[in-house]
Amino acid sequence: MQQLKERSGLTYRELEERAARSGDVLARSTLADTLRRTSLPSPDVLAAFFRACGDEQRVGAWLDARDRTAADIAAVPATTPDLEAEARPQTEESTGSGGAISWGIGQSTTPHLVAQL
């Protein structure tokens, strides 16, 4: 979405005005918040944004991609990593590594899903 906004050359105000002409509500503040986040935008915001950018012919495809991504996210179990356990050194007994010690820092089992629409 950020790339499309940059390619459009439109300001947040111009996008808001274009959305209003199409009958959509796309507040500048909502759009700015949406583009800063790593979470999925709502379907309404996504559709209004693409229409405002002049990409209305692909709104359906973007909404389908958003729905697939949302389904993938929902299918991932929500787990909280045990940060203390990750920071403890793991020995031969726990890793089977032949005596080597490795630190589990940064090896979270929590999946990080990055969706690029």
Short mmCIF file of C-alpha atoms in Angstrom, two decimals:
data_model
loop_
_atom_site.label_atom_id
_atom_site.label_comp_id
_atom_site.label_asym_id
_atom_site.label_seq_id
_atom_site.Cartn_x
_atom_site.Cartn_y
_atom_site.Cartn_z
CA MET A 1 0.00 0.00 0.00
CA GLN A 2 2.84 2.35 0.83
CA GLN A 3 4.37 1.77 -2.60
CA LEU A 4 1.06 2.49 -4.35
CA LYS A 5 0.65 5.72 -2.36
CA GLU A 6 4.15 6.81 -3.31
CA ARG A 7 3.61 5.92 -6.99
CA SER A 8 0.31 7.81 -7.04
CA GLY A 9 2.07 11.01 -6.01
CA LEU A 10 -1.04 11.95 -4.03
CA THR A 11 -1.04 13.47 -0.58
CA TYR A 12 -3.15 12.08 2.24
CA ARG A 13 -5.52 15.04 1.76
CA GLU A 14 -5.84 14.34 -1.98
CA LEU A 15 -6.53 10.66 -1.31
CA GLU A 16 -9.19 11.63 1.23
CA GLU A 17 -10.83 13.97 -1.30
CA ARG A 18 -10.74 11.38 -4.09
CA ALA A 19 -12.26 8.78 -1.80
CA ALA A 20 -15.07 11.20 -0.89
CA ARG A 21 -15.80 11.80 -4.59
CA SER A 22 -16.20 8.03 -4.98
CA GLY A 23 -18.56 7.90 -2.01
CA ASP A 24 -15.93 6.34 0.29
CA VAL A 25 -14.75 7.50 3.68
CA LEU A 26 -10.98 7.54 3.97
CA ALA A 27 -9.82 9.94 6.64
CA ARG A 28 -6.24 11.17 6.29
CA SER A 29 -5.47 10.12 9.85
CA THR A 30 -6.87 6.62 9.27
CA LEU A 31 -4.82 6.20 6.11
CA ALA A 32 -1.63 7.45 7.78
CA ASP A 33 -2.21 5.05 10.69
CA THR A 34 -2.91 2.19 8.28
CA LEU A 35 0.28 2.77 6.30
CA ARG A 36 2.39 2.89 9.49
CA ARG A 37 1.04 -0.39 10.86
CA THR A 38 2.09 -3.91 10.13
CA SER A 39 -1.42 -5.28 10.68
CA LEU A 40 -4.04 -5.72 8.00
CA PRO A 41 -6.27 -2.78 7.14
CA SER A 42 -10.02 -3.23 7.29
CA PRO A 43 -11.65 -4.25 4.01
CA ASP A 44 -13.42 -0.87 3.77
CA VAL A 45 -10.21 1.12 4.21
CA LEU A 46 -8.37 -1.12 1.74
CA ALA A 47 -11.06 -0.78 -0.92
CA ALA A 48 -11.38 3.00 -0.46
CA PHE A 49 -7.62 3.41 -0.67
CA PHE A 50 -7.27 1.49 -3.94
CA ARG A 51 -10.21 3.28 -5.50
CA ALA A 52 -8.76 6.66 -4.44
CA CYS A 53 -5.43 5.69 -6.00
CA GLY A 54 -7.20 4.92 -9.28
CA ASP A 55 -6.78 1.15 -9.03
CA GLU A 56 -10.49 0.33 -8.76
CA GLN A 57 -10.32 -2.51 -11.29
CA ARG A 58 -8.15 -4.53 -8.90
CA VAL A 59 -10.04 -3.85 -5.65
CA GLY A 60 -11.61 -7.32 -5.72
CA ALA A 61 -8.23 -9.01 -6.12
CA TRP A 62 -6.78 -6.98 -3.23
CA LEU A 63 -9.74 -7.81 -1.00
CA ASP A 64 -9.35 -11.52 -1.85
CA ALA A 65 -5.64 -11.34 -0.99
CA ARG A 66 -6.47 -9.58 2.28
CA ASP A 67 -9.05 -12.26 3.16
CA ARG A 68 -6.55 -15.05 2.43
CA THR A 69 -3.94 -13.34 4.57
CA ALA A 70 -6.44 -12.82 7.40
CA ALA A 71 -7.36 -16.53 7.22
CA ASP A 72 -3.68 -17.49 7.37
CA ILE A 73 -3.16 -15.26 10.41
CA ALA A 74 -6.22 -16.73 12.13
CA ALA A 75 -4.91 -20.25 11.50
CA VAL A 76 -1.63 -19.56 13.31
CA PRO A 77 -1.91 -20.43 17.01
CA ALA A 78 -1.39 -17.44 19.25
CA THR A 79 1.56 -18.30 21.45
CA THR A 80 3.67 -16.17 23.67
CA PRO A 81 7.34 -17.10 23.58
CA ASP A 82 8.99 -18.02 26.85
CA LEU A 83 11.65 -15.33 26.72
CA GLU A 84 13.42 -16.61 29.84
CA ALA A 85 13.70 -20.09 28.33
CA GLU A 86 14.96 -18.62 25.07
CA ALA A 87 17.71 -16.72 26.85
CA ARG A 88 19.01 -19.74 28.79
CA PRO A 89 21.96 -21.53 27.23
CA GLN A 90 21.09 -24.84 25.68
CA THR A 91 23.49 -27.66 26.33
CA GLU A 92 24.27 -30.97 24.69
CA GLU A 93 21.45 -32.66 26.57
CA SER A 94 18.82 -30.25 25.30
CA THR A 95 20.13 -29.75 21.77
CA GLY A 96 21.94 -32.95 20.87
CA SER A 97 24.68 -30.76 19.43
CA GLY A 98 27.65 -32.72 20.69
CA GLY A 99 28.50 -30.44 23.59
CA ALA A 100 28.15 -27.09 21.83
CA ILE A 101 26.28 -24.39 23.66
CA SER A 102 23.97 -22.15 21.73
CA TRP A 103 21.84 -19.29 22.95
CA GLY A 104 18.20 -19.49 21.93
CA ILE A 105 17.81 -15.73 21.78
CA GLY A 106 15.83 -14.70 18.74
CA GLN A 107 14.74 -18.23 17.93
CA SER A 108 11.13 -17.69 18.94
CA THR A 109 8.61 -20.28 17.97
CA THR A 110 6.07 -17.52 17.43
CA PRO A 111 5.68 -17.11 13.68
CA HIS A 112 6.07 -13.66 12.24
CA LEU A 113 3.77 -13.24 9.31
CA VAL A 114 4.49 -10.38 6.98
CA ALA A 115 1.84 -9.94 4.40
CA GLN A 116 2.61 -7.93 1.34
CA LEU A 117 -0.54 -7.10 -0.53
#
